[in-house]
mmCIF file of C-alpha atoms and ligand atoms in Angstrom:
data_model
loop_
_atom_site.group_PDB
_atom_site.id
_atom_site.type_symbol
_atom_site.label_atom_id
_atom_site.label_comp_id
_atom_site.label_asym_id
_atom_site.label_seq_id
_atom_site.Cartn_x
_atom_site.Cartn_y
_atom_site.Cartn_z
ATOM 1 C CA UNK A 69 4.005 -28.027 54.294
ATOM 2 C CA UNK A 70 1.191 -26.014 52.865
ATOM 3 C CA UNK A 71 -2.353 -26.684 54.268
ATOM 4 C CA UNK A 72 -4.279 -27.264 50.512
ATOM 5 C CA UNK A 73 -6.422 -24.491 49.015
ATOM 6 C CA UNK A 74 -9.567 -26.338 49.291
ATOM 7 C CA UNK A 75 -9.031 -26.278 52.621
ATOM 8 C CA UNK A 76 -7.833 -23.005 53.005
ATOM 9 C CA UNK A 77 -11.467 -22.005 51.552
ATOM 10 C CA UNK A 78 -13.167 -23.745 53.453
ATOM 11 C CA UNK A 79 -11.741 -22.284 56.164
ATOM 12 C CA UNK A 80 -12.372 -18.746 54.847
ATOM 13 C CA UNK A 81 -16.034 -19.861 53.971
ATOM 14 C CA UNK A 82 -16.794 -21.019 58.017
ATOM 15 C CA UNK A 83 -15.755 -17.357 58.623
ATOM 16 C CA UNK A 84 -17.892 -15.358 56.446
ATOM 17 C CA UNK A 85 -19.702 -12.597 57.965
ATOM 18 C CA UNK A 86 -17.333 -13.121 61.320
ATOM 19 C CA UNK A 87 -15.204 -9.904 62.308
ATOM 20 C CA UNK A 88 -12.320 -11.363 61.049
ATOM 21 C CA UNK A 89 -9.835 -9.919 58.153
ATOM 22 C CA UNK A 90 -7.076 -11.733 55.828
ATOM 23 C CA UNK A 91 -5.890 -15.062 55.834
ATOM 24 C CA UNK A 92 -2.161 -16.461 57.110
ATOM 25 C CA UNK A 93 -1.473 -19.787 56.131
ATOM 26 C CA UNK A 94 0.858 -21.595 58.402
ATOM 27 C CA UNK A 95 4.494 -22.176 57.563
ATOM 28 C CA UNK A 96 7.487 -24.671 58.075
ATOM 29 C CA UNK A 97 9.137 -27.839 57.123
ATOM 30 C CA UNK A 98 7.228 -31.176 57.505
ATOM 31 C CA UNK A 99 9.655 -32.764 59.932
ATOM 32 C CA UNK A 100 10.430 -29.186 61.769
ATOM 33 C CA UNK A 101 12.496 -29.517 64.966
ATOM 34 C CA UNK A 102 9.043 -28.345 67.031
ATOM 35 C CA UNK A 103 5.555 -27.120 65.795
ATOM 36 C CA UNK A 104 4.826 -23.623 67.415
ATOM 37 C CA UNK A 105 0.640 -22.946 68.280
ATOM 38 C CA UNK A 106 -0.104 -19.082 68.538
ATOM 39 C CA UNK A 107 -3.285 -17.246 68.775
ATOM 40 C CA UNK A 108 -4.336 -15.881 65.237
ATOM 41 C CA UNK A 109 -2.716 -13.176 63.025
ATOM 42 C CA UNK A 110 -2.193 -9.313 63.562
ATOM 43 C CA UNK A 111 -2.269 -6.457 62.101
ATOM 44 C CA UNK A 112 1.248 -7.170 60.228
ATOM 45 C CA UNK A 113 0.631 -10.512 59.388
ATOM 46 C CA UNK A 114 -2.582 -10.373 57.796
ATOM 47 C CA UNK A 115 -0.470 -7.995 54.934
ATOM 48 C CA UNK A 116 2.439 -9.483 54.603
ATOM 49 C CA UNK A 117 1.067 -13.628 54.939
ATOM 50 C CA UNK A 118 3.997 -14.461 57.426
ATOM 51 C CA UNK A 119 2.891 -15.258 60.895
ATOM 52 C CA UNK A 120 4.735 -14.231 63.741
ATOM 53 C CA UNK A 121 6.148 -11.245 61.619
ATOM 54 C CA UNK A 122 4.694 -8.434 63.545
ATOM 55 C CA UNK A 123 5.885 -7.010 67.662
ATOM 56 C CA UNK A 124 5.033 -10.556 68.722
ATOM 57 C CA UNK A 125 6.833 -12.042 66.181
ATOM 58 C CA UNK A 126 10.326 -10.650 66.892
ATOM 59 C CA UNK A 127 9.650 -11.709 70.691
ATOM 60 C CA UNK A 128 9.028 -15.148 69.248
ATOM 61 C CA UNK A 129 12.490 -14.789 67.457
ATOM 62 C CA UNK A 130 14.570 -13.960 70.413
ATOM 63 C CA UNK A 131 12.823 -17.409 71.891
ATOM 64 C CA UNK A 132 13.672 -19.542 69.186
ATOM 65 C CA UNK A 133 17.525 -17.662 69.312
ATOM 66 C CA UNK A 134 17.980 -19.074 72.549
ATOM 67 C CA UNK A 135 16.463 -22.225 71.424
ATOM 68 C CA UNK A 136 19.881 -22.350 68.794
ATOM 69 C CA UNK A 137 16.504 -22.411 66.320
ATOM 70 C CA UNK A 138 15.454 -20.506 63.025
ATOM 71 C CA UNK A 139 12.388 -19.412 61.748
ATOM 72 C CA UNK A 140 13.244 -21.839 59.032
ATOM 73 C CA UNK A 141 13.557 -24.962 61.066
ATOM 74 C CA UNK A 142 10.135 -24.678 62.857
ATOM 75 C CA UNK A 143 6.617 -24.618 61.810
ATOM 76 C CA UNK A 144 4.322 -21.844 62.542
ATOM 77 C CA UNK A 145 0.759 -21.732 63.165
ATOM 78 C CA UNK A 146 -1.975 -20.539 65.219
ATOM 79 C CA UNK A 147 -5.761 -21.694 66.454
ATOM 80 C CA UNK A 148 -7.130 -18.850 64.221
ATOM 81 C CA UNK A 149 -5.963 -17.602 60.492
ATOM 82 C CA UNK A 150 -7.463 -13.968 60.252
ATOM 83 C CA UNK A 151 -6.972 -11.439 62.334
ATOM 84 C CA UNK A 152 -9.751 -10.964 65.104
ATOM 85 C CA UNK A 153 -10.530 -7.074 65.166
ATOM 86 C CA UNK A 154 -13.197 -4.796 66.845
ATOM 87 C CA UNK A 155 -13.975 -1.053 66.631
ATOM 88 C CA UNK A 156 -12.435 1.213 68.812
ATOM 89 C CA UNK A 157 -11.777 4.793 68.741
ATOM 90 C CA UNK A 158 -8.423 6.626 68.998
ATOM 91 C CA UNK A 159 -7.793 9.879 69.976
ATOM 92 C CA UNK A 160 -5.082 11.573 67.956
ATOM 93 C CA UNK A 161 -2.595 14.208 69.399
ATOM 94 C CA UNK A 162 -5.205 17.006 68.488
ATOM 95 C CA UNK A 163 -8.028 15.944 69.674
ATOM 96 C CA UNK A 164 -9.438 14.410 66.417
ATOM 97 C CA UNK A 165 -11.476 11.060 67.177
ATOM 98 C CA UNK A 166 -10.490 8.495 64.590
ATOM 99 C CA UNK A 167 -12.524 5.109 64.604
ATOM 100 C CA UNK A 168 -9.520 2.269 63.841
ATOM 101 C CA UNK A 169 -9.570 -1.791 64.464
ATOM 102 C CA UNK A 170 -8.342 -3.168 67.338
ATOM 103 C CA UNK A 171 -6.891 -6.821 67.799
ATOM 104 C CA UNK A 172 -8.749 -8.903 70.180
ATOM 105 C CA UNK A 173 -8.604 -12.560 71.150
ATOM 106 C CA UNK A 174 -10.542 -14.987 69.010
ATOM 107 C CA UNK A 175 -13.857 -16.443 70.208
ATOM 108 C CA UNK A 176 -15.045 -20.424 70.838
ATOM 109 C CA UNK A 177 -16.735 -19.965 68.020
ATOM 110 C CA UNK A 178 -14.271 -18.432 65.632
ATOM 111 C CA UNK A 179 -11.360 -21.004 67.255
ATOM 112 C CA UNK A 180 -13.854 -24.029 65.768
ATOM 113 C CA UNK A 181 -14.589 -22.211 62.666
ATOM 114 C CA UNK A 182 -11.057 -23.271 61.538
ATOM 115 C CA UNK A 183 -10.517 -26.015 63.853
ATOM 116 C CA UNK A 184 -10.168 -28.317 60.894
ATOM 117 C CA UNK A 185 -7.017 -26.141 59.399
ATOM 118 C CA UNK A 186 -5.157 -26.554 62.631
ATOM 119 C CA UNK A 187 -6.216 -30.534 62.727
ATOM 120 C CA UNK A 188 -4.982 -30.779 59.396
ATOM 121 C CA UNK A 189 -1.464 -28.970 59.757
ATOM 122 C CA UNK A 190 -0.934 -31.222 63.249
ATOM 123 C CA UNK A 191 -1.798 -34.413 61.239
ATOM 124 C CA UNK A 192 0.695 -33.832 58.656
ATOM 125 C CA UNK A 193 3.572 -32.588 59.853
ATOM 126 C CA UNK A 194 5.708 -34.551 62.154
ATOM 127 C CA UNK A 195 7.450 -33.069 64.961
ATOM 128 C CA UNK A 196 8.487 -34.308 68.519
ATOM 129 C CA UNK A 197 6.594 -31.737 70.500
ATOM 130 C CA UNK A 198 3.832 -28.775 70.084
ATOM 131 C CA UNK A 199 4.937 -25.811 71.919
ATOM 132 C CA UNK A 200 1.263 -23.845 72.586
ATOM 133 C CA UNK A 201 2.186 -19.903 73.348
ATOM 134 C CA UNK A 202 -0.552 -18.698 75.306
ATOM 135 C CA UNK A 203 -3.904 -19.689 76.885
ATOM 136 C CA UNK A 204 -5.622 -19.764 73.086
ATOM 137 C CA UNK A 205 -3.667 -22.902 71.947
ATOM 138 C CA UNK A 206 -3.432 -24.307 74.888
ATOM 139 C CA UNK A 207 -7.191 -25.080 75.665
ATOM 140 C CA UNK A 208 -7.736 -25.852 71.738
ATOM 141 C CA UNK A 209 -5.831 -28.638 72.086
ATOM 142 C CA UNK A 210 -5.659 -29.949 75.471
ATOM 143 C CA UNK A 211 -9.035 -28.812 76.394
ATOM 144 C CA UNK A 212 -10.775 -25.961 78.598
ATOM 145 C CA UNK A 213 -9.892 -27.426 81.699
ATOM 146 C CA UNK A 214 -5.807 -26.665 81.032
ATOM 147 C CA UNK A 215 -4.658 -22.806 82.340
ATOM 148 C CA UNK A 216 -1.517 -21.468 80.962
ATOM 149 C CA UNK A 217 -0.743 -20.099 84.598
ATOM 150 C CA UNK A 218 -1.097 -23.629 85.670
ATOM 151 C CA UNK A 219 0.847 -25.575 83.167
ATOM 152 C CA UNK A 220 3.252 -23.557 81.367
ATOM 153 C CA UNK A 221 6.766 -25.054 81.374
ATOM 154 C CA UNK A 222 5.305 -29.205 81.667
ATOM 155 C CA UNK A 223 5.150 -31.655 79.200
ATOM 156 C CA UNK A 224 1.603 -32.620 79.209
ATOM 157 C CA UNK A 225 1.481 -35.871 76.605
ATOM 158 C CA UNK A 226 -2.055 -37.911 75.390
ATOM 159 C CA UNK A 227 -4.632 -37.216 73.061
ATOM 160 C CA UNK A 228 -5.488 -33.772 71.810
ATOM 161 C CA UNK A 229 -9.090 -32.218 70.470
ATOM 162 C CA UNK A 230 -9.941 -32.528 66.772
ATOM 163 C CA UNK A 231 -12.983 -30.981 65.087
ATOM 164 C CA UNK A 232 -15.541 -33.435 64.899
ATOM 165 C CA UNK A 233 -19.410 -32.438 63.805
ATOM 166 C CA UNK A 234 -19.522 -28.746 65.087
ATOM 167 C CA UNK A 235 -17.691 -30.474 68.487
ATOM 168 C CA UNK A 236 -14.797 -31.429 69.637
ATOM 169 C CA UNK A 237 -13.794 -35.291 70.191
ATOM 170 C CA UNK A 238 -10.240 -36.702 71.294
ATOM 171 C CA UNK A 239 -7.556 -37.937 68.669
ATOM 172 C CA UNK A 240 -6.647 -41.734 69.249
ATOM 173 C CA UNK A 241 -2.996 -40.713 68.830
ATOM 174 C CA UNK A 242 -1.111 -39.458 71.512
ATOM 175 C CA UNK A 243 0.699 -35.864 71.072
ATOM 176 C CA UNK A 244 3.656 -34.042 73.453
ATOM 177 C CA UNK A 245 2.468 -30.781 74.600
ATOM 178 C CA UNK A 246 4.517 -27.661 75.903
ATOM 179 C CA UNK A 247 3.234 -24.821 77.022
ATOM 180 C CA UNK A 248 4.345 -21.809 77.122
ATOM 181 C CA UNK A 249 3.234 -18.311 77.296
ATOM 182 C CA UNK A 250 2.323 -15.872 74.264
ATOM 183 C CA UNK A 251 5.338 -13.988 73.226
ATOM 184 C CA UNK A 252 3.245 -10.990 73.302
ATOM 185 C CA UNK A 253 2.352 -11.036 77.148
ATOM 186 C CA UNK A 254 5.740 -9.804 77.775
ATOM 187 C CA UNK A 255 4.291 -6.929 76.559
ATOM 188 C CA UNK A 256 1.613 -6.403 79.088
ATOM 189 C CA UNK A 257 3.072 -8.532 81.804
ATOM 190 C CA UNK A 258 7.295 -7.654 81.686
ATOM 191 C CA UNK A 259 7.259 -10.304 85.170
ATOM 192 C CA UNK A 260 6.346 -13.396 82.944
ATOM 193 C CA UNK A 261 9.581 -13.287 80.820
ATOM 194 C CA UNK A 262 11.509 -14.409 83.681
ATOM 195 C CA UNK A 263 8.889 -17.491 83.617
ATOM 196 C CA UNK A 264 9.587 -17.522 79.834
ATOM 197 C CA UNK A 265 12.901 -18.123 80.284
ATOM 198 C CA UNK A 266 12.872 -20.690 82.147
ATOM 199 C CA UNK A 267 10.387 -22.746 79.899
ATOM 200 C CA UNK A 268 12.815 -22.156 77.666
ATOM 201 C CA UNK A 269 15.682 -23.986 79.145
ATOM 202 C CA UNK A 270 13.535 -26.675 79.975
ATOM 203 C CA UNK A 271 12.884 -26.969 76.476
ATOM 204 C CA UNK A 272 15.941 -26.329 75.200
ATOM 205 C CA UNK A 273 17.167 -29.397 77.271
ATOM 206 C CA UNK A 274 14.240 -31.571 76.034
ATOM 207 C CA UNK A 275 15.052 -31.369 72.167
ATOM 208 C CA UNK A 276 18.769 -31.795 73.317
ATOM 209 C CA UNK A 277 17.929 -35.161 74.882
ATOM 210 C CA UNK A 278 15.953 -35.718 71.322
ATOM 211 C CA UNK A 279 17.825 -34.961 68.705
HETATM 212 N N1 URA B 58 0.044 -13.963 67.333
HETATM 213 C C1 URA B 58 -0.190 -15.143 66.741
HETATM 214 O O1 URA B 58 -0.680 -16.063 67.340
HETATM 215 N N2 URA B 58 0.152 -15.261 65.451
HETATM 216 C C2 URA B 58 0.733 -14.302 64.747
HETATM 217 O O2 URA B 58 1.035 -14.502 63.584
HETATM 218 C C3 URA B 58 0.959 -13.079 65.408
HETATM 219 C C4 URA B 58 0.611 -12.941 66.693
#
């Protein structure tokens, strides 16, 4: 499925002037065995167009490995297509200053900008559930009020948020949600891949029961 390039641009055009860099498209079969919901692109992605191909990405691989699942049979996305970024400095080995960009979570504002890409992709591509991996994908679609730490590892099924007019209103169609945390909090957090896991088999023995 490949979102169309008048979309694409518009999505690109919503952005302008935003601290934002490249654009990922989303990619996977239309009838993939689950739709996967990130964050937005890194550093990796945003130059080589493949999401999930960076350090997260290969965290994301070992998930879908014990799901008995390639990269091939799912589709990929995120809230966000270009990579957030801000300034920081880094301080090299000998004592040279170097100013560099940093990743950083997308804003409300930025999520919205490209809202409509996301909509798109969920309306038409057919899959039994949308796994969300982390907090950013979650709320997009379920709404603020839903906390990763509160939800991961449940089914949450009804209607999801679609851009409407700068806002967000509720689809008429009902969607299957699971949650799940970002592959890349692993990295900061080593105690949630135990929680991983266990989403994991939970929905490992959901698209079991639906095959
Ligand atoms: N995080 C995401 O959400 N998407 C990527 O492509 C990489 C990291």
């Amino acid at each position: 499925m490949k979102l169309p390039d008048e979309l694409a641009e518009e999505g690109k055009k919503r952005v302008e002037g935003f601290p934002l860099e490249g654009f990922v498209y989303g990619s996977g079969p239309q009838s993939p065995a689950l739709m996967l919901v990130g964050e937005a692109p890194g550093e990796t992605e945003i130059h080589n167009g493949i999401p999930f191909s960076g350090r997260a990405g290969k965290e994301l691989m070992k998930f879908l490995e014990k799901l008995g699942l390639s990269r091939e049979e799912v589709y990929i996305t995120a809230a966000v297509r270009s990579r957030p970024y801000r300034w920081g400095e880094k301080k090299e080995r000998d004592g040279t200053v170097t100013k560099r960009k940093y990743n950083r979570p997308p804003t409300k504002k930025e999520i919205m900008a490209h809202a409509l890409l996301l909509d798109y992709e969920i309306e038409h591509v057919t899959t039994p559930v949308i796994v969300t991996l982390g907090n950013i994908g979650l709320k997009r679609l379920a709404g603020n009020g839903y906390k990763i730490t509160d939800y991961h590892g449940t089914f949450i099924k009804g209607p999801i948020q679609k851009f409407d007019n700068d806002t967000y209103s509720w689809t008429e169609k009902e969607y299957l949600i699971f949650p799940t945390f970002h592959p890349a909090s692993i990295f900061y957090n080593p105690r949630l891949a135990e929680l991983i896991e266990e989403d994991i088999s939970t929905l490992k023995k959901f698209l079991k029961e639906h095959q």
